[in-house]
């Protein structure tokens, strides 16, 4: 129930203090100069509380999205070093588009409108943003809004909950055919770069990601026991990677001429503690080897595909690639059908033959 108390100040000014007490909800108070305003506020607020429409939080009415993003970039992003640069760029885009809006005005509809606008923009490479990339932009904003709601109390809830993501295409499975693999390795070997050939061999042999390979240091390598240790991986867990065959031979050869001014396996030729710049030489060897529609990350797909075709189970492929679940490796299931058929045939022969 609402209680309205008339008050008179020392200078004779009259005001009306309203206090609302409803079981199960904190007391709400407000002060007005006119009795009619006090009664109107009491009636509206009581109804809103009973209908669970009343929000005590006023931060969303005085904070802008720009303030939220600035605080998130300063306080939260440093805790995510692997994705800090990329997410900062994505959040700056949202700040440019919606930064002037108060948080209370950041609705699902306005976010969806900007999501659709982004799909019509061009990247710096003059290409359209892919559905997956747009979803990464949405994810960056979503986490910032969630932190603002849960940790800072700036929002009652994140409006992102009602914004749909773009449908992403099925996972890509582009791997090197035998003749492509031989051509690529031959061109890499003759490229004149001391690092390109061993780097590509290592990628094909282990399925490691580009960033994992370029970040390797000699402290991560055990040539005697033939393994590498990855301390920084995408899923946040350390991973032990077998180093065998040609990859082991190439890394061992590289160790004999390693630089003493850096611990990196693949250092930049002139910049200290900077890794080898792969982009230009990689694009050059693809052109010379006449390999189309192929990215460095597809070397990882090639490893997984070779494993599947050689009889490895999906669980074994996931372990090699460092995936926590089988979801990401199901795209290779069709390549292991022959192996699956042999397993089923063997079971039938044993129990029903």
GROMACS .gro file of C-alpha atoms in nm:
model
  353
    1UNK     CA    1   0.000   0.000   0.000
    2UNK     CA    2   0.108   0.357  -0.067
    3UNK     CA    3   0.152   0.608   0.212
    4UNK     CA    4   0.173   0.980   0.124
    5UNK     CA    5   0.329   1.209   0.382
    6UNK     CA    6   0.303   1.587   0.360
    7UNK     CA    7   0.625   1.766   0.452
    8UNK     CA    8   0.708   2.130   0.511
    9UNK     CA    9   1.067   2.254   0.493
   10UNK     CA   10   1.220   2.529   0.708
   11UNK     CA   11   1.156   2.782   0.434
   12UNK     CA   12   0.789   2.685   0.420
   13UNK     CA   13   0.811   2.480   0.098
   14UNK     CA   14   0.563   2.190   0.086
   15UNK     CA   15   0.640   1.849  -0.064
   16UNK     CA   16   0.480   1.506  -0.066
   17UNK     CA   17   0.680   1.193   0.012
   18UNK     CA   18   0.534   0.868  -0.117
   19UNK     CA   19   0.631   0.535   0.030
   20UNK     CA   20   0.505   0.208  -0.117
   21UNK     CA   21   0.529  -0.117   0.076
   22UNK     CA   22   0.427  -0.441  -0.094
   23UNK     CA   23   0.512  -0.783   0.044
   24UNK     CA   24   0.794  -0.952  -0.145
   25UNK     CA   25   0.930  -0.626  -0.289
   26UNK     CA   26   1.166  -0.363  -0.140
   27UNK     CA   27   1.004  -0.037  -0.030
   28UNK     CA   28   0.991   0.232  -0.298
   29UNK     CA   29   0.998   0.605  -0.221
   30UNK     CA   30   0.974   0.926  -0.419
   31UNK     CA   31   0.911   1.293  -0.342
   32UNK     CA   32   0.692   1.537  -0.537
   33UNK     CA   33   0.595   1.901  -0.512
   34UNK     CA   34   0.229   1.840  -0.601
   35UNK     CA   35  -0.010   1.595  -0.437
   36UNK     CA   36  -0.159   1.500  -0.773
   37UNK     CA   37   0.185   1.391  -0.904
   38UNK     CA   38   0.243   1.192  -0.586
   39UNK     CA   39  -0.090   1.010  -0.622
   40UNK     CA   40  -0.033   0.939  -0.993
   41UNK     CA   41   0.313   0.796  -0.928
   42UNK     CA   42   0.183   0.583  -0.642
   43UNK     CA   43  -0.097   0.439  -0.854
   44UNK     CA   44   0.125   0.362  -1.156
   45UNK     CA   45   0.411   0.220  -0.949
   46UNK     CA   46   0.186   0.000  -0.735
   47UNK     CA   47   0.028  -0.146  -1.046
   48UNK     CA   48   0.364  -0.204  -1.212
   49UNK     CA   49   0.504  -0.381  -0.907
   50UNK     CA   50   0.200  -0.606  -0.876
   51UNK     CA   51   0.220  -0.688  -1.248
   52UNK     CA   52   0.599  -0.736  -1.218
   53UNK     CA   53   0.660  -0.457  -1.468
   54UNK     CA   54   0.847  -0.224  -1.233
   55UNK     CA   55   1.226  -0.202  -1.257
   56UNK     CA   56   1.421  -0.024  -0.987
   57UNK     CA   57   1.726  -0.001  -1.208
   58UNK     CA   58   1.770   0.347  -1.350
   59UNK     CA   59   2.119   0.292  -1.492
   60UNK     CA   60   1.978   0.193  -1.829
   61UNK     CA   61   1.815   0.536  -1.851
   62UNK     CA   62   2.136   0.731  -1.795
   63UNK     CA   63   2.406   0.503  -1.940
   64UNK     CA   64   2.477   0.487  -2.312
   65UNK     CA   65   2.595   0.186  -2.509
   66UNK     CA   66   2.921   0.371  -2.572
   67UNK     CA   67   2.983   0.388  -2.194
   68UNK     CA   68   2.906   0.019  -2.162
   69UNK     CA   69   3.144  -0.076  -2.444
   70UNK     CA   70   3.424   0.146  -2.312
   71UNK     CA   71   3.397  -0.009  -1.965
   72UNK     CA   72   3.384  -0.362  -2.111
   73UNK     CA   73   3.691  -0.299  -2.328
   74UNK     CA   74   3.883  -0.162  -2.031
   75UNK     CA   75   3.774  -0.407  -1.759
   76UNK     CA   76   3.678  -0.734  -1.931
   77UNK     CA   77   3.859  -0.770  -2.264
   78UNK     CA   78   4.209  -0.781  -2.108
   79UNK     CA   79   4.101  -1.110  -1.950
   80UNK     CA   80   4.054  -1.253  -2.302
   81UNK     CA   81   4.400  -1.196  -2.459
   82UNK     CA   82   4.351  -1.440  -2.749
   83UNK     CA   83   4.040  -1.263  -2.877
   84UNK     CA   84   4.096  -0.913  -2.737
   85UNK     CA   85   4.200  -0.740  -3.061
   86UNK     CA   86   3.928  -0.891  -3.277
   87UNK     CA   87   3.647  -0.836  -3.027
   88UNK     CA   88   3.759  -0.480  -2.962
   89UNK     CA   89   3.725  -0.408  -3.333
   90UNK     CA   90   3.378  -0.567  -3.338
   91UNK     CA   91   3.264  -0.371  -3.034
   92UNK     CA   92   3.397  -0.047  -3.181
   93UNK     CA   93   3.168  -0.110  -3.479
   94UNK     CA   94   2.867  -0.140  -3.248
   95UNK     CA   95   2.980   0.172  -3.065
   96UNK     CA   96   2.996   0.363  -3.394
   97UNK     CA   97   2.647   0.246  -3.494
   98UNK     CA   98   2.459   0.260  -3.160
   99UNK     CA   99   2.692   0.423  -2.909
  100UNK     CA  100   2.482   0.737  -2.862
  101UNK     CA  101   2.172   0.541  -2.756
  102UNK     CA  102   2.078   0.502  -2.391
  103UNK     CA  103   2.077   0.137  -2.286
  104UNK     CA  104   1.705   0.144  -2.227
  105UNK     CA  105   1.664   0.218  -2.599
  106UNK     CA  106   1.883  -0.071  -2.717
  107UNK     CA  107   1.603  -0.304  -2.824
  108UNK     CA  108   1.614  -0.639  -3.006
  109UNK     CA  109   1.467  -0.464  -3.310
  110UNK     CA  110   1.743  -0.204  -3.336
  111UNK     CA  111   2.015  -0.467  -3.290
  112UNK     CA  112   1.856  -0.682  -3.562
  113UNK     CA  113   1.842  -0.378  -3.790
  114UNK     CA  114   2.217  -0.321  -3.750
  115UNK     CA  115   2.284  -0.693  -3.792
  116UNK     CA  116   2.112  -0.682  -4.129
  117UNK     CA  117   2.296  -0.361  -4.224
  118UNK     CA  118   2.630  -0.529  -4.150
  119UNK     CA  119   2.547  -0.808  -4.392
  120UNK     CA  120   2.532  -0.548  -4.671
  121UNK     CA  121   2.868  -0.389  -4.588
  122UNK     CA  122   3.200  -0.488  -4.744
  123UNK     CA  123   3.506  -0.602  -4.551
  124UNK     CA  124   3.845  -0.440  -4.607
  125UNK     CA  125   3.905  -0.714  -4.863
  126UNK     CA  126   3.599  -0.595  -5.061
  127UNK     CA  127   3.394  -0.902  -4.973
  128UNK     CA  128   3.059  -0.935  -4.795
  129UNK     CA  129   3.056  -1.036  -4.431
  130UNK     CA  130   2.980  -1.406  -4.395
  131UNK     CA  131   2.696  -1.526  -4.167
  132UNK     CA  132   2.959  -1.672  -3.932
  133UNK     CA  133   3.143  -1.339  -3.907
  134UNK     CA  134   2.821  -1.150  -3.838
  135UNK     CA  135   2.742  -1.400  -3.564
  136UNK     CA  136   3.082  -1.322  -3.407
  137UNK     CA  137   2.985  -0.951  -3.402
  138UNK     CA  138   2.658  -1.044  -3.231
  139UNK     CA  139   2.841  -1.265  -2.981
  140UNK     CA  140   3.081  -0.985  -2.885
  141UNK     CA  141   2.795  -0.744  -2.814
  142UNK     CA  142   2.593  -1.016  -2.641
  143UNK     CA  143   2.864  -1.088  -2.385
  144UNK     CA  144   2.910  -0.718  -2.313
  145UNK     CA  145   2.535  -0.674  -2.254
  146UNK     CA  146   2.521  -0.986  -2.037
  147UNK     CA  147   2.807  -0.862  -1.818
  148UNK     CA  148   2.634  -0.523  -1.788
  149UNK     CA  149   2.313  -0.693  -1.676
  150UNK     CA  150   2.454  -0.960  -1.446
  151UNK     CA  151   2.765  -0.798  -1.298
  152UNK     CA  152   2.715  -0.423  -1.320
  153UNK     CA  153   2.339  -0.392  -1.279
  154UNK     CA  154   2.310  -0.156  -1.574
  155UNK     CA  155   2.033  -0.360  -1.738
  156UNK     CA  156   1.750  -0.579  -1.614
  157UNK     CA  157   1.821  -0.826  -1.892
  158UNK     CA  158   2.012  -0.845  -2.219
  159UNK     CA  159   1.804  -0.751  -2.526
  160UNK     CA  160   2.023  -0.992  -2.724
  161UNK     CA  161   1.817  -1.284  -2.596
  162UNK     CA  162   1.552  -1.202  -2.855
  163UNK     CA  163   1.789  -1.143  -3.147
  164UNK     CA  164   1.831  -1.439  -3.380
  165UNK     CA  165   2.166  -1.541  -3.523
  166UNK     CA  166   2.233  -1.598  -3.890
  167UNK     CA  167   2.221  -1.953  -4.016
  168UNK     CA  168   2.573  -2.065  -4.091
  169UNK     CA  169   2.660  -2.304  -4.374
  170UNK     CA  170   2.773  -2.655  -4.299
  171UNK     CA  171   3.136  -2.695  -4.201
  172UNK     CA  172   3.380  -2.679  -4.489
  173UNK     CA  173   3.571  -2.995  -4.585
  174UNK     CA  174   3.836  -2.891  -4.836
  175UNK     CA  175   4.143  -3.109  -4.828
  176UNK     CA  176   4.441  -3.162  -5.055
  177UNK     CA  177   4.416  -3.441  -5.309
  178UNK     CA  178   4.732  -3.651  -5.346
  179UNK     CA  179   4.857  -3.462  -5.652
  180UNK     CA  180   4.782  -3.125  -5.485
  181UNK     CA  181   4.968  -3.222  -5.170
  182UNK     CA  182   5.275  -3.335  -5.366
  183UNK     CA  183   5.270  -3.017  -5.578
  184UNK     CA  184   5.232  -2.789  -5.275
  185UNK     CA  185   5.516  -2.950  -5.081
  186UNK     CA  186   5.743  -2.944  -5.385
  187UNK     CA  187   5.683  -2.571  -5.440
  188UNK     CA  188   5.726  -2.495  -5.068
  189UNK     CA  189   6.059  -2.677  -5.069
  190UNK     CA  190   6.185  -2.467  -5.360
  191UNK     CA  191   6.034  -2.139  -5.236
  192UNK     CA  192   6.357  -2.001  -5.092
  193UNK     CA  193   6.198  -1.960  -4.748
  194UNK     CA  194   6.373  -2.161  -4.478
  195UNK     CA  195   6.054  -2.189  -4.276
  196UNK     CA  196   5.772  -2.244  -4.527
  197UNK     CA  197   5.837  -2.612  -4.605
  198UNK     CA  198   5.881  -2.734  -4.244
  199UNK     CA  199   5.588  -2.518  -4.135
  200UNK     CA  200   5.351  -2.671  -4.394
  201UNK     CA  201   5.480  -3.022  -4.324
  202UNK     CA  202   5.414  -2.967  -3.952
  203UNK     CA  203   5.062  -2.839  -4.023
  204UNK     CA  204   4.976  -3.139  -4.242
  205UNK     CA  205   5.130  -3.388  -4.001
  206UNK     CA  206   4.967  -3.262  -3.683
  207UNK     CA  207   4.650  -3.071  -3.774
  208UNK     CA  208   4.765  -2.777  -3.563
  209UNK     CA  209   4.612  -2.435  -3.619
  210UNK     CA  210   4.814  -2.157  -3.781
  211UNK     CA  211   4.835  -1.957  -3.458
  212UNK     CA  212   4.942  -2.262  -3.259
  213UNK     CA  213   5.226  -2.333  -3.502
  214UNK     CA  214   5.350  -1.976  -3.529
  215UNK     CA  215   5.345  -1.941  -3.151
  216UNK     CA  216   5.564  -2.247  -3.091
  217UNK     CA  217   5.889  -2.199  -2.901
  218UNK     CA  218   6.178  -2.439  -2.866
  219UNK     CA  219   6.081  -2.487  -2.503
  220UNK     CA  220   5.760  -2.651  -2.631
  221UNK     CA  221   5.952  -2.912  -2.835
  222UNK     CA  222   6.079  -3.248  -2.713
  223UNK     CA  223   6.271  -3.398  -3.002
  224UNK     CA  224   6.390  -3.702  -2.806
  225UNK     CA  225   6.042  -3.811  -2.699
  226UNK     CA  226   5.890  -3.679  -3.024
  227UNK     CA  227   5.615  -3.447  -2.908
  228UNK     CA  228   5.516  -3.080  -2.882
  229UNK     CA  229   5.328  -2.910  -2.599
  230UNK     CA  230   5.070  -2.644  -2.683
  231UNK     CA  231   5.010  -2.420  -2.383
  232UNK     CA  232   4.767  -2.180  -2.552
  233UNK     CA  233   4.488  -2.351  -2.747
  234UNK     CA  234   4.146  -2.244  -2.867
  235UNK     CA  235   3.962  -2.447  -2.602
  236UNK     CA  236   4.193  -2.320  -2.326
  237UNK     CA  237   4.354  -2.654  -2.246
  238UNK     CA  238   4.714  -2.768  -2.290
  239UNK     CA  239   4.759  -3.026  -2.562
  240UNK     CA  240   5.035  -3.276  -2.632
  241UNK     CA  241   5.095  -3.318  -3.005
  242UNK     CA  242   5.284  -3.618  -3.152
  243UNK     CA  243   5.586  -3.516  -3.360
  244UNK     CA  244   5.668  -3.804  -3.592
  245UNK     CA  245   5.797  -3.895  -3.936
  246UNK     CA  246   5.881  -3.615  -4.179
  247UNK     CA  247   5.764  -3.346  -3.937
  248UNK     CA  248   6.005  -3.469  -3.671
  249UNK     CA  249   6.290  -3.484  -3.924
  250UNK     CA  250   6.223  -3.127  -4.046
  251UNK     CA  251   6.199  -2.978  -3.695
  252UNK     CA  252   6.515  -3.162  -3.593
  253UNK     CA  253   6.692  -3.019  -3.899
  254UNK     CA  254   6.561  -2.672  -3.809
  255UNK     CA  255   6.691  -2.707  -3.452
  256UNK     CA  256   7.047  -2.732  -3.579
  257UNK     CA  257   7.032  -2.382  -3.733
  258UNK     CA  258   6.802  -2.215  -3.479
  259UNK     CA  259   6.849  -1.849  -3.397
  260UNK     CA  260   6.988  -1.761  -3.055
  261UNK     CA  261   6.813  -1.423  -3.028
  262UNK     CA  262   6.462  -1.572  -3.010
  263UNK     CA  263   6.290  -1.881  -2.877
  264UNK     CA  264   6.040  -1.902  -3.164
  265UNK     CA  265   6.055  -2.196  -3.405
  266UNK     CA  266   5.947  -1.974  -3.692
  267UNK     CA  267   6.074  -1.621  -3.619
  268UNK     CA  268   6.047  -1.309  -3.832
  269UNK     CA  269   6.374  -1.249  -4.020
  270UNK     CA  270   6.420  -0.893  -3.890
  271UNK     CA  271   6.174  -0.821  -3.607
  272UNK     CA  272   6.276  -0.968  -3.271
  273UNK     CA  273   6.020  -1.190  -3.094
  274UNK     CA  274   5.782  -1.157  -3.390
  275UNK     CA  275   5.677  -1.473  -3.571
  276UNK     CA  276   5.727  -1.546  -3.939
  277UNK     CA  277   5.488  -1.355  -4.170
  278UNK     CA  278   5.312  -1.633  -4.356
  279UNK     CA  279   5.060  -1.450  -4.573
  280UNK     CA  280   5.265  -1.344  -4.876
  281UNK     CA  281   5.479  -1.660  -4.922
  282UNK     CA  282   5.174  -1.880  -4.864
  283UNK     CA  283   4.969  -1.709  -5.133
  284UNK     CA  284   5.268  -1.726  -5.368
  285UNK     CA  285   5.312  -2.103  -5.335
  286UNK     CA  286   4.940  -2.165  -5.383
  287UNK     CA  287   4.953  -1.972  -5.709
  288UNK     CA  288   5.267  -2.148  -5.829
  289UNK     CA  289   5.129  -2.492  -5.736
  290UNK     CA  290   4.802  -2.401  -5.913
  291UNK     CA  291   4.589  -2.489  -5.610
  292UNK     CA  292   4.252  -2.316  -5.608
  293UNK     CA  293   4.007  -2.241  -5.327
  294UNK     CA  294   4.245  -2.336  -5.047
  295UNK     CA  295   4.329  -2.165  -4.720
  296UNK     CA  296   4.598  -2.239  -4.466
  297UNK     CA  297   4.331  -2.363  -4.226
  298UNK     CA  298   4.240  -2.626  -4.487
  299UNK     CA  299   4.567  -2.800  -4.405
  300UNK     CA  300   4.398  -2.885  -4.075
  301UNK     CA  301   4.099  -3.021  -4.268
  302UNK     CA  302   4.343  -3.222  -4.476
  303UNK     CA  303   4.494  -3.383  -4.166
  304UNK     CA  304   4.149  -3.475  -4.033
  305UNK     CA  305   4.042  -3.611  -4.372
  306UNK     CA  306   4.356  -3.823  -4.407
  307UNK     CA  307   4.298  -3.961  -4.057
  308UNK     CA  308   3.937  -4.049  -4.140
  309UNK     CA  309   4.032  -4.217  -4.467
  310UNK     CA  310   4.304  -4.411  -4.284
  311UNK     CA  311   4.053  -4.563  -4.042
  312UNK     CA  312   4.068  -4.325  -3.744
  313UNK     CA  313   3.748  -4.293  -3.541
  314UNK     CA  314   3.579  -3.956  -3.488
  315UNK     CA  315   3.692  -3.966  -3.124
  316UNK     CA  316   4.052  -4.017  -3.233
  317UNK     CA  317   4.029  -3.733  -3.486
  318UNK     CA  318   3.883  -3.504  -3.218
  319UNK     CA  319   4.170  -3.592  -2.984
  320UNK     CA  320   4.435  -3.518  -3.248
  321UNK     CA  321   4.276  -3.184  -3.342
  322UNK     CA  322   4.213  -3.084  -2.982
  323UNK     CA  323   3.830  -3.072  -2.991
  324UNK     CA  324   3.643  -3.133  -2.666
  325UNK     CA  325   3.338  -3.282  -2.840
  326UNK     CA  326   3.269  -3.483  -3.155
  327UNK     CA  327   3.043  -3.214  -3.301
  328UNK     CA  328   3.323  -3.039  -3.489
  329UNK     CA  329   3.456  -3.359  -3.649
  330UNK     CA  330   3.126  -3.505  -3.769
  331UNK     CA  331   3.192  -3.335  -4.103
  332UNK     CA  332   3.456  -3.602  -4.170
  333UNK     CA  333   3.228  -3.897  -4.093
  334UNK     CA  334   3.152  -3.968  -4.460
  335UNK     CA  335   3.525  -4.015  -4.527
  336UNK     CA  336   3.546  -4.301  -4.277
  337UNK     CA  337   3.248  -4.498  -4.411
  338UNK     CA  338   3.470  -4.781  -4.535
  339UNK     CA  339   3.622  -4.818  -4.190
  340UNK     CA  340   3.275  -4.811  -4.031
  341UNK     CA  341   3.153  -5.079  -4.271
  342UNK     CA  342   3.448  -5.303  -4.175
  343UNK     CA  343   3.368  -5.260  -3.805
  344UNK     CA  344   3.000  -5.349  -3.858
  345UNK     CA  345   3.088  -5.644  -4.085
  346UNK     CA  346   3.332  -5.775  -3.826
  347UNK     CA  347   3.069  -5.754  -3.551
  348UNK     CA  348   2.809  -5.934  -3.765
  349UNK     CA  349   3.052  -6.206  -3.861
  350UNK     CA  350   3.137  -6.270  -3.496
  351UNK     CA  351   2.788  -6.276  -3.351
  352UNK     CA  352   2.562  -6.370  -3.641
  353UNK     CA  353   2.796  -6.547  -3.887
   0.00000   0.00000   0.00000
